[in-house]
Amino acid sequence: MFPTIRPRRIRQVENFRKMVRENHLQVNDLVYPLFVAEGTNIKKPVSSMPGVYQLCLDNLLREVEEAAKLQIPAILLFGIPKEKDTIGSQAYAENGIVQQAVRAIKKEFPKISVITDVCLCEFTSHGHCGLINDNGQVLNDATLQLLAKTALSHVEAGADMVAPSDMMDGRVGEIREALDDNGFIDIPIMAYSAKYASAFYGPFREAAQSAPQFGDRRSYQMDCGNSNEAIRETYLDIQEGADIVMVKPALSYLDIIRRVKDEFGYPVAAYNVSGEYSMVKAASAQGWIDEEKIVNEMLVSMKRAGADIILTYFAKDVAKRLQK
C-alpha cells in the first residue's frame, strides 16, 4: 500500500486531526462526586485526595454553584452522618444529611441534576453495605428493603436519579418497585452493575468514612479476574429496571466497559475512582507527569472503551479546560 496510502497525511494539520477525531470528551459527559457532612463550618480536606473535601451544607452549595457555572450537568452525592448504627438508620431518615442536601440543592440550583448514592456503608457502624448477623455475615435479602427505603427517601427529597452501589442481589428490582409504587415511575436508576472489590477505593473510604470495621467486601463485590460475571450482573440489573449501568473502577476495567456496551447497547457509566485520581495527583505533585494531559488521556480512554458518562473527581478541572 505504501507509498500510495499514507495515514500521516491527516495527522499533519491540527484542523484535520480534529475533523477525524473519533472520540470527544465533553462537559456533558461528566458527573461530579461530592461529600456532604453533618455540622457547620466544615471544609475538611481528604488527605489522600488533594482538592477533595468533606463539606457542610453551606460549603456544599458553594461547590454546586461552581459546578453549575461550569455547566457540569450532574453531581453524585455521598453523605457522612454524625452518628452511625448497625442498621444505617440515617441513610433513610427523613432529615438525614443526604435528604437535607438534596432539598437544599434543588431549591437553590434546580437545573443541576442530583444523583444520590444508595448504600448503607457510610451510615453503618460496621462499615458494610448491608445488615449483618451475629456471625458478621452480610445479609442480602434483609438489606433490600432498607436500600429501597433509602432510595425512596432521596427521591421524596427531590433527587433526580438514584444510584445503588451496594451490590446486593435483587436491589435494583426492589428499588424500582418501591419508586413505582409511590408514583415515581419517571425517576431513573443508575446501577453500579459491575462493581469490583478493588484496591482503588482506598482514598474514597477516607473521604466517606466508610471503611469496613472487619473483613472485606469480597462476598458481594466482584473478583477482578472475572469478566463474564460482569455481563451476568449487568443483564440482571437491566432486567430489574436499571436505566444506566456502571462499571467501577474504570481504568483497570476498560475491557469490561467495552463488553457491556457491545453486549447491551445501554447507556454506560464509568467511575474514575478515588485511587485513579490520587495516583495522578501524587505523581503530578512530584513533577513526574503532566496532569492535564494524563487526565485527558485517561478519560478519553473511557469514552473510547464505550462509556457515555464519566463520574470523576477531575470534573471541575476538565470543565474549566474544555471551556477555554
PDB file of C-alpha atoms in Angstrom:
ATOM      1  CA  MET A   1       0.000   0.000   0.000  1.00  0.00           C
ATOM      2  CA  PHE A   2       2.859   2.363   0.760  1.00  0.00           C
ATOM      3  CA  PRO A   3       3.721   4.910  -0.651  1.00  0.00           C
ATOM      4  CA  THR A   4       0.206   5.403  -2.093  1.00  0.00           C
ATOM      5  CA  ILE A   5      -1.522   5.195   1.285  1.00  0.00           C
ATOM      6  CA  ARG A   6      -0.055   7.419   3.989  1.00  0.00           C
ATOM      7  CA  PRO A   7      -2.077   7.631   7.242  1.00  0.00           C
ATOM      8  CA  ARG A   8       0.127  10.516   8.377  1.00  0.00           C
ATOM      9  CA  ARG A   9      -1.408  12.833   5.771  1.00  0.00           C
ATOM     10  CA  ILE A  10      -4.360  13.692   8.008  1.00  0.00           C
ATOM     11  CA  ARG A  11      -2.166  13.957  11.098  1.00  0.00           C
ATOM     12  CA  GLN A  12      -0.072  16.824   9.760  1.00  0.00           C
ATOM     13  CA  VAL A  13      -2.605  19.626  10.358  1.00  0.00           C
ATOM     14  CA  GLU A  14      -4.426  20.277  13.645  1.00  0.00           C
ATOM     15  CA  ASN A  15      -7.713  21.117  11.906  1.00  0.00           C
ATOM     16  CA  PHE A  16      -7.687  17.779  10.084  1.00  0.00           C
ATOM     17  CA  ARG A  17      -6.837  15.898  13.289  1.00  0.00           C
ATOM     18  CA  LYS A  18      -9.876  17.497  14.930  1.00  0.00           C
ATOM     19  CA  MET A  19     -12.122  16.662  11.990  1.00  0.00           C
ATOM     20  CA  VAL A  20     -11.342  12.934  12.071  1.00  0.00           C
ATOM     21  CA  ARG A  21     -11.135  12.512  15.851  1.00  0.00           C
ATOM     22  CA  GLU A  22     -13.330   9.529  16.757  1.00  0.00           C
ATOM     23  CA  ASN A  23     -13.981  10.233  20.441  1.00  0.00           C
ATOM     24  CA  HIS A  24     -14.582  13.562  22.118  1.00  0.00           C
ATOM     25  CA  LEU A  25     -14.647  14.453  25.802  1.00  0.00           C
ATOM     26  CA  GLN A  26     -17.380  16.973  26.617  1.00  0.00           C
ATOM     27  CA  VAL A  27     -18.615  18.676  29.778  1.00  0.00           C
ATOM     28  CA  ASN A  28     -21.952  16.923  29.285  1.00  0.00           C
ATOM     29  CA  ASP A  29     -20.185  13.580  29.822  1.00  0.00           C
ATOM     30  CA  LEU A  30     -19.238  14.445  33.401  1.00  0.00           C
ATOM     31  CA  VAL A  31     -20.714  13.734  36.826  1.00  0.00           C
ATOM     32  CA  TYR A  32     -19.019  15.350  39.824  1.00  0.00           C
ATOM     33  CA  PRO A  33     -18.951  13.317  43.090  1.00  0.00           C
ATOM     34  CA  LEU A  34     -19.328  15.348  46.313  1.00  0.00           C
ATOM     35  CA  PHE A  35     -19.240  14.508  50.027  1.00  0.00           C
ATOM     36  CA  VAL A  36     -21.633  16.265  52.405  1.00  0.00           C
ATOM     37  CA  ALA A  37     -21.134  16.036  56.167  1.00  0.00           C
ATOM     38  CA  GLU A  38     -23.358  16.942  59.077  1.00  0.00           C
ATOM     39  CA  GLY A  39     -22.256  20.019  61.008  1.00  0.00           C
ATOM     40  CA  THR A  40     -21.286  23.631  60.385  1.00  0.00           C
ATOM     41  CA  ASN A  41     -18.170  25.364  59.042  1.00  0.00           C
ATOM     42  CA  ILE A  42     -16.859  22.111  57.601  1.00  0.00           C
ATOM     43  CA  LYS A  43     -14.461  22.040  54.698  1.00  0.00           C
ATOM     44  CA  LYS A  44     -12.266  19.153  55.726  1.00  0.00           C
ATOM     45  CA  PRO A  45      -9.587  18.155  53.224  1.00  0.00           C
ATOM     46  CA  VAL A  46      -9.351  14.489  52.315  1.00  0.00           C
ATOM     47  CA  SER A  47      -5.642  13.904  52.853  1.00  0.00           C
ATOM     48  CA  SER A  48      -5.336  11.198  50.203  1.00  0.00           C
ATOM     49  CA  MET A  49      -7.350  13.146  47.607  1.00  0.00           C
ATOM     50  CA  PRO A  50      -5.914  16.658  47.119  1.00  0.00           C
ATOM     51  CA  GLY A  51      -8.651  19.098  46.171  1.00  0.00           C
ATOM     52  CA  VAL A  52     -11.467  16.920  47.562  1.00  0.00           C
ATOM     53  CA  TYR A  53     -13.284  17.862  50.761  1.00  0.00           C
ATOM     54  CA  GLN A  54     -15.964  16.825  53.199  1.00  0.00           C
ATOM     55  CA  LEU A  55     -18.362  19.758  53.085  1.00  0.00           C
ATOM     56  CA  CYS A  56     -21.112  21.060  55.337  1.00  0.00           C
ATOM     57  CA  LEU A  57     -24.333  22.145  53.632  1.00  0.00           C
ATOM     58  CA  ASP A  58     -23.312  25.778  53.122  1.00  0.00           C
ATOM     59  CA  ASN A  59     -19.978  24.852  51.590  1.00  0.00           C
ATOM     60  CA  LEU A  60     -21.613  22.107  49.539  1.00  0.00           C
ATOM     61  CA  LEU A  61     -23.929  24.686  47.978  1.00  0.00           C
ATOM     62  CA  ARG A  62     -20.935  26.846  47.061  1.00  0.00           C
ATOM     63  CA  GLU A  63     -19.328  23.864  45.359  1.00  0.00           C
ATOM     64  CA  VAL A  64     -22.533  23.021  43.495  1.00  0.00           C
ATOM     65  CA  GLU A  65     -22.814  26.648  42.392  1.00  0.00           C
ATOM     66  CA  GLU A  66     -19.331  26.469  40.887  1.00  0.00           C
ATOM     67  CA  ALA A  67     -20.170  23.195  39.140  1.00  0.00           C
ATOM     68  CA  ALA A  68     -23.343  24.737  37.751  1.00  0.00           C
ATOM     69  CA  LYS A  69     -21.419  27.755  36.420  1.00  0.00           C
ATOM     70  CA  LEU A  70     -19.064  25.333  34.686  1.00  0.00           C
ATOM     71  CA  GLN A  71     -22.146  23.682  33.133  1.00  0.00           C
ATOM     72  CA  ILE A  72     -21.413  20.311  34.712  1.00  0.00           C
ATOM     73  CA  PRO A  73     -24.804  18.633  34.285  1.00  0.00           C
ATOM     74  CA  ALA A  74     -24.931  16.432  37.390  1.00  0.00           C
ATOM     75  CA  ILE A  75     -23.433  15.713  40.783  1.00  0.00           C
ATOM     76  CA  LEU A  76     -23.265  12.419  42.682  1.00  0.00           C
ATOM     77  CA  LEU A  77     -23.924  12.899  46.378  1.00  0.00           C
ATOM     78  CA  PHE A  78     -22.445  10.915  49.286  1.00  0.00           C
ATOM     79  CA  GLY A  79     -23.455  11.595  52.891  1.00  0.00           C
ATOM     80  CA  ILE A  80     -21.455  11.447  56.120  1.00  0.00           C
ATOM     81  CA  PRO A  81     -23.670  11.397  59.240  1.00  0.00           C
ATOM     82  CA  LYS A  82     -22.676  12.416  62.746  1.00  0.00           C
ATOM     83  CA  GLU A  83     -23.969   9.170  64.204  1.00  0.00           C
ATOM     84  CA  LYS A  84     -23.911   5.638  62.837  1.00  0.00           C
ATOM     85  CA  ASP A  85     -25.600   2.435  63.952  1.00  0.00           C
ATOM     86  CA  THR A  86     -25.728  -1.208  62.918  1.00  0.00           C
ATOM     87  CA  ILE A  87     -28.757  -0.703  60.654  1.00  0.00           C
ATOM     88  CA  GLY A  88     -27.646   2.515  58.949  1.00  0.00           C
ATOM     89  CA  SER A  89     -30.793   4.346  60.031  1.00  0.00           C
ATOM     90  CA  GLN A  90     -29.504   7.775  58.959  1.00  0.00           C
ATOM     91  CA  ALA A  91     -29.380   6.547  55.355  1.00  0.00           C
ATOM     92  CA  TYR A  92     -33.161   6.609  55.141  1.00  0.00           C
ATOM     93  CA  ALA A  93     -34.001   9.204  57.823  1.00  0.00           C
ATOM     94  CA  GLU A  94     -36.365  11.918  56.588  1.00  0.00           C
ATOM     95  CA  ASN A  95     -33.955  14.586  57.804  1.00  0.00           C
ATOM     96  CA  GLY A  96     -30.735  12.701  57.101  1.00  0.00           C
ATOM     97  CA  ILE A  97     -27.786  14.630  55.738  1.00  0.00           C
ATOM     98  CA  VAL A  98     -28.300  13.442  52.152  1.00  0.00           C
ATOM     99  CA  GLN A  99     -32.001  14.285  52.278  1.00  0.00           C
ATOM    100  CA  GLN A 100     -31.214  17.756  53.649  1.00  0.00           C
ATOM    101  CA  ALA A 101     -28.599  18.306  50.969  1.00  0.00           C
ATOM    102  CA  VAL A 102     -30.871  17.227  48.133  1.00  0.00           C
ATOM    103  CA  ARG A 103     -33.614  19.613  49.240  1.00  0.00           C
ATOM    104  CA  ALA A 104     -31.150  22.498  49.577  1.00  0.00           C
ATOM    105  CA  ILE A 105     -29.517  21.892  46.199  1.00  0.00           C
ATOM    106  CA  LYS A 106     -32.772  21.552  44.300  1.00  0.00           C
ATOM    107  CA  LYS A 107     -34.083  24.743  45.916  1.00  0.00           C
ATOM    108  CA  GLU A 108     -31.011  26.799  45.018  1.00  0.00           C
ATOM    109  CA  PHE A 109     -29.950  25.136  41.766  1.00  0.00           C
ATOM    110  CA  PRO A 110     -32.966  23.381  40.258  1.00  0.00           C
ATOM    111  CA  LYS A 111     -31.334  22.866  36.863  1.00  0.00           C
ATOM    112  CA  ILE A 112     -28.416  20.756  38.051  1.00  0.00           C
ATOM    113  CA  SER A 113     -29.250  17.059  38.281  1.00  0.00           C
ATOM    114  CA  VAL A 114     -28.741  15.427  41.664  1.00  0.00           C
ATOM    115  CA  ILE A 115     -27.839  11.740  41.691  1.00  0.00           C
ATOM    116  CA  THR A 116     -27.660  10.066  45.085  1.00  0.00           C
ATOM    117  CA  ASP A 117     -25.542   7.105  46.031  1.00  0.00           C
ATOM    118  CA  VAL A 118     -27.767   4.453  47.607  1.00  0.00           C
ATOM    119  CA  CYS A 119     -25.841   2.304  50.062  1.00  0.00           C
ATOM    120  CA  LEU A 120     -25.570   1.724  53.793  1.00  0.00           C
ATOM    121  CA  CYS A 121     -21.777   1.624  54.220  1.00  0.00           C
ATOM    122  CA  GLU A 122     -21.404   5.334  55.060  1.00  0.00           C
ATOM    123  CA  PHE A 123     -24.148   5.034  57.683  1.00  0.00           C
ATOM    124  CA  THR A 124     -23.411   1.717  59.413  1.00  0.00           C
ATOM    125  CA  SER A 125     -21.141   1.469  62.427  1.00  0.00           C
ATOM    126  CA  HIS A 126     -19.566  -1.681  60.963  1.00  0.00           C
ATOM    127  CA  GLY A 127     -18.926  -0.107  57.538  1.00  0.00           C
ATOM    128  CA  HIS A 128     -20.515  -2.833  55.433  1.00  0.00           C
ATOM    129  CA  CYS A 129     -23.038  -2.200  52.677  1.00  0.00           C
ATOM    130  CA  GLY A 130     -25.809  -4.253  54.270  1.00  0.00           C
ATOM    131  CA  LEU A 131     -27.168  -5.624  57.514  1.00  0.00           C
ATOM    132  CA  ILE A 132     -25.029  -8.184  59.304  1.00  0.00           C
ATOM    133  CA  ASN A 133     -25.852 -11.109  61.568  1.00  0.00           C
ATOM    134  CA  ASP A 134     -24.103 -12.164  64.763  1.00  0.00           C
ATOM    135  CA  ASN A 135     -21.506 -14.058  62.742  1.00  0.00           C
ATOM    136  CA  GLY A 136     -20.561 -10.980  60.731  1.00  0.00           C
ATOM    137  CA  GLN A 137     -22.248 -12.268  57.564  1.00  0.00           C
ATOM    138  CA  VAL A 138     -23.695  -9.574  55.297  1.00  0.00           C
ATOM    139  CA  LEU A 139     -27.376 -10.379  54.803  1.00  0.00           C
ATOM    140  CA  ASN A 140     -28.638  -9.911  51.276  1.00  0.00           C
ATOM    141  CA  ASP A 141     -32.435 -10.183  51.403  1.00  0.00           C
ATOM    142  CA  ALA A 142     -32.853  -8.382  54.725  1.00  0.00           C
ATOM    143  CA  THR A 143     -30.909  -5.421  53.304  1.00  0.00           C
ATOM    144  CA  LEU A 144     -33.053  -4.906  50.218  1.00  0.00           C
ATOM    145  CA  GLN A 145     -35.956  -3.248  51.977  1.00  0.00           C
ATOM    146  CA  LEU A 146     -33.642  -0.710  53.625  1.00  0.00           C
ATOM    147  CA  LEU A 147     -31.985   0.105  50.319  1.00  0.00           C
ATOM    148  CA  ALA A 148     -35.389   0.681  48.724  1.00  0.00           C
ATOM    149  CA  LYS A 149     -36.403   2.809  51.697  1.00  0.00           C
ATOM    150  CA  THR A 150     -33.218   4.858  51.302  1.00  0.00           C
ATOM    151  CA  ALA A 151     -33.748   5.396  47.575  1.00  0.00           C
ATOM    152  CA  LEU A 152     -37.367   6.424  48.124  1.00  0.00           C
ATOM    153  CA  SER A 153     -36.376   8.932  50.808  1.00  0.00           C
ATOM    154  CA  HIS A 154     -33.853  10.515  48.421  1.00  0.00           C
ATOM    155  CA  VAL A 155     -36.405  10.833  45.656  1.00  0.00           C
ATOM    156  CA  GLU A 156     -39.016  12.242  48.009  1.00  0.00           C
ATOM    157  CA  ALA A 157     -36.429  14.890  48.945  1.00  0.00           C
ATOM    158  CA  GLY A 158     -36.028  15.774  45.270  1.00  0.00           C
ATOM    159  CA  ALA A 159     -33.274  13.542  43.851  1.00  0.00           C
ATOM    160  CA  ASP A 160     -33.350  13.265  40.060  1.00  0.00           C
ATOM    161  CA  MET A 161     -31.729   9.824  39.917  1.00  0.00           C
ATOM    162  CA  VAL A 162     -30.664   7.129  42.368  1.00  0.00           C
ATOM    163  CA  ALA A 163     -27.528   5.021  42.093  1.00  0.00           C
ATOM    164  CA  PRO A 164     -27.452   1.808  44.168  1.00  0.00           C
ATOM    165  CA  SER A 165     -23.836   0.854  44.825  1.00  0.00           C
ATOM    166  CA  ASP A 166     -24.219  -1.931  47.388  1.00  0.00           C
ATOM    167  CA  MET A 167     -24.059  -4.963  45.052  1.00  0.00           C
ATOM    168  CA  MET A 168     -26.796  -6.881  46.897  1.00  0.00           C
ATOM    169  CA  ASP A 169     -28.621  -9.321  44.615  1.00  0.00           C
ATOM    170  CA  GLY A 170     -32.045  -8.019  43.604  1.00  0.00           C
ATOM    171  CA  ARG A 171     -31.653  -4.467  44.847  1.00  0.00           C
ATOM    172  CA  VAL A 172     -32.453  -2.760  41.532  1.00  0.00           C
ATOM    173  CA  GLY A 173     -35.788  -4.554  41.282  1.00  0.00           C
ATOM    174  CA  GLU A 174     -36.646  -3.759  44.904  1.00  0.00           C
ATOM    175  CA  ILE A 175     -35.851  -0.079  44.385  1.00  0.00           C
ATOM    176  CA  ARG A 176     -37.743   0.075  41.085  1.00  0.00           C
ATOM    177  CA  GLU A 177     -40.821  -1.419  42.714  1.00  0.00           C
ATOM    178  CA  ALA A 178     -40.671   0.995  45.668  1.00  0.00           C
ATOM    179  CA  LEU A 179     -40.332   4.021  43.387  1.00  0.00           C
ATOM    180  CA  ASP A 180     -43.113   2.884  41.057  1.00  0.00           C
ATOM    181  CA  ASP A 181     -45.487   2.041  43.900  1.00  0.00           C
ATOM    182  CA  ASN A 182     -45.055   5.579  45.230  1.00  0.00           C
ATOM    183  CA  GLY A 183     -45.648   7.309  41.914  1.00  0.00           C
ATOM    184  CA  PHE A 184     -42.019   7.899  40.898  1.00  0.00           C
ATOM    185  CA  ILE A 185     -42.162   5.930  37.664  1.00  0.00           C
ATOM    186  CA  ASP A 186     -40.051   8.518  35.815  1.00  0.00           C
ATOM    187  CA  ILE A 187     -37.073   8.509  38.200  1.00  0.00           C
ATOM    188  CA  PRO A 188     -34.166   6.624  36.570  1.00  0.00           C
ATOM    189  CA  ILE A 189     -31.820   4.183  38.268  1.00  0.00           C
ATOM    190  CA  MET A 190     -28.098   4.186  37.536  1.00  0.00           C
ATOM    191  CA  ALA A 191     -26.956   0.811  38.836  1.00  0.00           C
ATOM    192  CA  TYR A 192     -23.410   0.048  39.920  1.00  0.00           C
ATOM    193  CA  SER A 193     -23.735  -3.145  37.904  1.00  0.00           C
ATOM    194  CA  ALA A 194     -20.154  -4.359  37.587  1.00  0.00           C
ATOM    195  CA  LYS A 195     -18.539  -3.158  40.791  1.00  0.00           C
ATOM    196  CA  TYR A 196     -15.287  -4.884  41.603  1.00  0.00           C
ATOM    197  CA  ALA A 197     -13.705  -5.450  45.014  1.00  0.00           C
ATOM    198  CA  SER A 198     -10.858  -3.091  44.254  1.00  0.00           C
ATOM    199  CA  ALA A 199      -7.808  -1.650  45.989  1.00  0.00           C
ATOM    200  CA  PHE A 200      -8.515   1.554  44.033  1.00  0.00           C
ATOM    201  CA  TYR A 201     -11.227   2.505  46.563  1.00  0.00           C
ATOM    202  CA  GLY A 202      -8.825   3.240  49.428  1.00  0.00           C
ATOM    203  CA  PRO A 203      -8.904   7.062  49.315  1.00  0.00           C
ATOM    204  CA  PHE A 204     -12.698   7.085  48.927  1.00  0.00           C
ATOM    205  CA  ARG A 205     -13.086   5.223  52.190  1.00  0.00           C
ATOM    206  CA  GLU A 206     -11.258   8.041  53.921  1.00  0.00           C
ATOM    207  CA  ALA A 207     -13.461  10.625  52.190  1.00  0.00           C
ATOM    208  CA  ALA A 208     -16.728   8.834  53.001  1.00  0.00           C
ATOM    209  CA  GLN A 209     -15.563   7.364  56.323  1.00  0.00           C
ATOM    210  CA  SER A 210     -16.866   4.031  55.101  1.00  0.00           C
ATOM    211  CA  ALA A 211     -14.052   1.518  55.621  1.00  0.00           C
ATOM    212  CA  PRO A 212     -15.369  -1.858  56.870  1.00  0.00           C
ATOM    213  CA  GLN A 213     -14.547  -2.415  60.525  1.00  0.00           C
ATOM    214  CA  PHE A 214     -13.910  -6.116  59.953  1.00  0.00           C
ATOM    215  CA  GLY A 215     -13.339  -8.382  56.983  1.00  0.00           C
ATOM    216  CA  ASP A 216     -13.709  -7.061  53.454  1.00  0.00           C
ATOM    217  CA  ARG A 217     -16.354  -6.741  50.739  1.00  0.00           C
ATOM    218  CA  ARG A 218     -15.393  -9.653  48.525  1.00  0.00           C
ATOM    219  CA  SER A 219     -18.559 -11.580  49.372  1.00  0.00           C
ATOM    220  CA  TYR A 220     -20.640  -9.022  47.487  1.00  0.00           C
ATOM    221  CA  GLN A 221     -18.269  -7.089  45.216  1.00  0.00           C
ATOM    222  CA  MET A 222     -16.778  -8.825  42.191  1.00  0.00           C
ATOM    223  CA  ASP A 223     -13.414 -10.530  41.757  1.00  0.00           C
ATOM    224  CA  CYS A 224     -11.005  -8.674  39.470  1.00  0.00           C
ATOM    225  CA  GLY A 225     -10.347 -11.831  37.455  1.00  0.00           C
ATOM    226  CA  ASN A 226     -13.943 -12.140  36.251  1.00  0.00           C
ATOM    227  CA  SER A 227     -15.338 -10.754  33.015  1.00  0.00           C
ATOM    228  CA  ASN A 228     -18.316 -12.976  32.149  1.00  0.00           C
ATOM    229  CA  GLU A 229     -19.708 -12.382  35.617  1.00  0.00           C
ATOM    230  CA  ALA A 230     -19.871  -8.661  34.845  1.00  0.00           C
ATOM    231  CA  ILE A 231     -22.081  -9.425  31.858  1.00  0.00           C
ATOM    232  CA  ARG A 232     -24.398 -11.563  34.001  1.00  0.00           C
ATOM    233  CA  GLU A 233     -24.604  -8.884  36.694  1.00  0.00           C
ATOM    234  CA  THR A 234     -25.365  -6.189  34.126  1.00  0.00           C
ATOM    235  CA  TYR A 235     -28.002  -8.337  32.442  1.00  0.00           C
ATOM    236  CA  LEU A 236     -29.758  -8.907  35.753  1.00  0.00           C
ATOM    237  CA  ASP A 237     -29.758  -5.192  36.596  1.00  0.00           C
ATOM    238  CA  ILE A 238     -31.230  -4.341  33.208  1.00  0.00           C
ATOM    239  CA  GLN A 239     -33.912  -6.972  33.659  1.00  0.00           C
ATOM    240  CA  GLU A 240     -34.763  -5.491  37.062  1.00  0.00           C
ATOM    241  CA  GLY A 241     -35.184  -1.993  35.634  1.00  0.00           C
ATOM    242  CA  ALA A 242     -31.802  -0.242  35.533  1.00  0.00           C
ATOM    243  CA  ASP A 243     -31.743   2.667  33.075  1.00  0.00           C
ATOM    244  CA  ILE A 244     -27.977   3.225  33.148  1.00  0.00           C
ATOM    245  CA  VAL A 245     -25.366   0.615  34.046  1.00  0.00           C
ATOM    246  CA  MET A 246     -22.000   1.353  35.588  1.00  0.00           C
ATOM    247  CA  VAL A 247     -18.570  -0.227  35.593  1.00  0.00           C
ATOM    248  CA  LYS A 248     -16.404   0.578  38.615  1.00  0.00           C
ATOM    249  CA  PRO A 249     -13.445   1.143  38.706  1.00  0.00           C
ATOM    250  CA  ALA A 250     -12.858   2.409  35.174  1.00  0.00           C
ATOM    251  CA  LEU A 251      -9.176   2.479  34.297  1.00  0.00           C
ATOM    252  CA  SER A 252      -8.318  -1.167  35.022  1.00  0.00           C
ATOM    253  CA  TYR A 253     -11.659  -2.366  33.626  1.00  0.00           C
ATOM    254  CA  LEU A 254     -11.844  -0.725  30.209  1.00  0.00           C
ATOM    255  CA  ASP A 255     -12.360  -4.170  28.676  1.00  0.00           C
ATOM    256  CA  ILE A 256     -15.487  -4.590  30.827  1.00  0.00           C
ATOM    257  CA  ILE A 257     -16.848  -1.223  29.709  1.00  0.00           C
ATOM    258  CA  ARG A 258     -16.373  -2.307  26.100  1.00  0.00           C
ATOM    259  CA  ARG A 259     -18.015  -5.690  26.658  1.00  0.00           C
ATOM    260  CA  VAL A 260     -21.000  -4.188  28.462  1.00  0.00           C
ATOM    261  CA  LYS A 261     -21.518  -1.596  25.742  1.00  0.00           C
ATOM    262  CA  ASP A 262     -21.233  -4.140  22.932  1.00  0.00           C
ATOM    263  CA  GLU A 263     -23.454  -6.685  24.656  1.00  0.00           C
ATOM    264  CA  PHE A 264     -26.352  -4.461  25.710  1.00  0.00           C
ATOM    265  CA  GLY A 265     -26.128  -1.108  23.921  1.00  0.00           C
ATOM    266  CA  TYR A 266     -27.339   0.561  27.122  1.00  0.00           C
ATOM    267  CA  PRO A 267     -26.038   3.881  28.470  1.00  0.00           C
ATOM    268  CA  VAL A 268     -22.821   3.009  30.298  1.00  0.00           C
ATOM    269  CA  ALA A 269     -21.254   4.998  33.137  1.00  0.00           C
ATOM    270  CA  ALA A 270     -17.617   4.629  34.136  1.00  0.00           C
ATOM    271  CA  TYR A 271     -16.464   5.658  37.605  1.00  0.00           C
ATOM    272  CA  ASN A 272     -12.978   7.191  37.529  1.00  0.00           C
ATOM    273  CA  VAL A 273     -12.458   6.241  41.156  1.00  0.00           C
ATOM    274  CA  SER A 274     -10.510   7.755  44.039  1.00  0.00           C
ATOM    275  CA  GLY A 275      -7.385   5.634  43.647  1.00  0.00           C
ATOM    276  CA  GLU A 276      -7.099   6.589  39.992  1.00  0.00           C
ATOM    277  CA  TYR A 277      -7.487  10.242  40.973  1.00  0.00           C
ATOM    278  CA  SER A 278      -4.996  10.071  43.834  1.00  0.00           C
ATOM    279  CA  MET A 279      -2.273   8.374  41.793  1.00  0.00           C
ATOM    280  CA  VAL A 280      -2.412  11.138  39.202  1.00  0.00           C
ATOM    281  CA  LYS A 281      -2.400  13.842  41.881  1.00  0.00           C
ATOM    282  CA  ALA A 282       0.570  12.256  43.674  1.00  0.00           C
ATOM    283  CA  ALA A 283       2.641  11.859  40.520  1.00  0.00           C
ATOM    284  CA  SER A 284       1.748  15.374  39.395  1.00  0.00           C
ATOM    285  CA  ALA A 285       2.816  16.837  42.743  1.00  0.00           C
ATOM    286  CA  GLN A 286       6.229  15.240  42.216  1.00  0.00           C
ATOM    287  CA  GLY A 287       6.504  16.738  38.753  1.00  0.00           C
ATOM    288  CA  TRP A 288       6.675  13.290  37.168  1.00  0.00           C
ATOM    289  CA  ILE A 289       3.715  13.727  34.804  1.00  0.00           C
ATOM    290  CA  ASP A 290       1.704  16.419  33.048  1.00  0.00           C
ATOM    291  CA  GLU A 291      -1.563  16.178  34.998  1.00  0.00           C
ATOM    292  CA  GLU A 292      -3.779  17.860  32.419  1.00  0.00           C
ATOM    293  CA  LYS A 293      -2.594  15.633  29.578  1.00  0.00           C
ATOM    294  CA  ILE A 294      -2.743  12.471  31.681  1.00  0.00           C
ATOM    295  CA  VAL A 295      -6.299  13.215  32.821  1.00  0.00           C
ATOM    296  CA  ASN A 296      -7.427  13.903  29.277  1.00  0.00           C
ATOM    297  CA  GLU A 297      -5.872  10.661  28.054  1.00  0.00           C
ATOM    298  CA  MET A 298      -7.436   8.643  30.877  1.00  0.00           C
ATOM    299  CA  LEU A 299     -10.936   9.999  30.389  1.00  0.00           C
ATOM    300  CA  VAL A 300     -10.818   9.735  26.609  1.00  0.00           C
ATOM    301  CA  SER A 301      -9.779   6.087  27.011  1.00  0.00           C
ATOM    302  CA  MET A 302     -13.024   5.528  28.936  1.00  0.00           C
ATOM    303  CA  LYS A 303     -15.013   7.178  26.164  1.00  0.00           C
ATOM    304  CA  ARG A 304     -13.175   5.086  23.592  1.00  0.00           C
ATOM    305  CA  ALA A 305     -13.995   1.936  25.545  1.00  0.00           C
ATOM    306  CA  GLY A 306     -17.692   2.789  25.318  1.00  0.00           C
ATOM    307  CA  ALA A 307     -18.554   4.957  28.333  1.00  0.00           C
ATOM    308  CA  ASP A 308     -21.275   7.544  27.805  1.00  0.00           C
ATOM    309  CA  ILE A 309     -20.973   9.047  31.291  1.00  0.00           C
ATOM    310  CA  ILE A 310     -17.834   9.543  33.393  1.00  0.00           C
ATOM    311  CA  LEU A 311     -18.013  10.085  37.131  1.00  0.00           C
ATOM    312  CA  THR A 312     -14.792  11.829  38.082  1.00  0.00           C
ATOM    313  CA  TYR A 313     -13.273  13.999  40.798  1.00  0.00           C
ATOM    314  CA  PHE A 314     -11.482  15.812  37.969  1.00  0.00           C
ATOM    315  CA  ALA A 315     -14.830  17.139  36.677  1.00  0.00           C
ATOM    316  CA  LYS A 316     -14.244  20.791  37.563  1.00  0.00           C
ATOM    317  CA  ASP A 317     -10.691  20.826  36.189  1.00  0.00           C
ATOM    318  CA  VAL A 318     -11.820  19.213  32.962  1.00  0.00           C
ATOM    319  CA  ALA A 319     -14.799  21.537  32.604  1.00  0.00           C
ATOM    320  CA  LYS A 320     -12.578  24.588  33.032  1.00  0.00           C
ATOM    321  CA  ARG A 321     -10.173  23.323  30.406  1.00  0.00           C
ATOM    322  CA  LEU A 322     -12.917  22.487  27.938  1.00  0.00           C
ATOM    323  CA  GLN A 323     -14.432  25.958  28.318  1.00  0.00           C
ATOM    324  CA  LYS A 324     -11.207  27.689  27.328  1.00  0.00           C
TER     325      LYS A 324
END
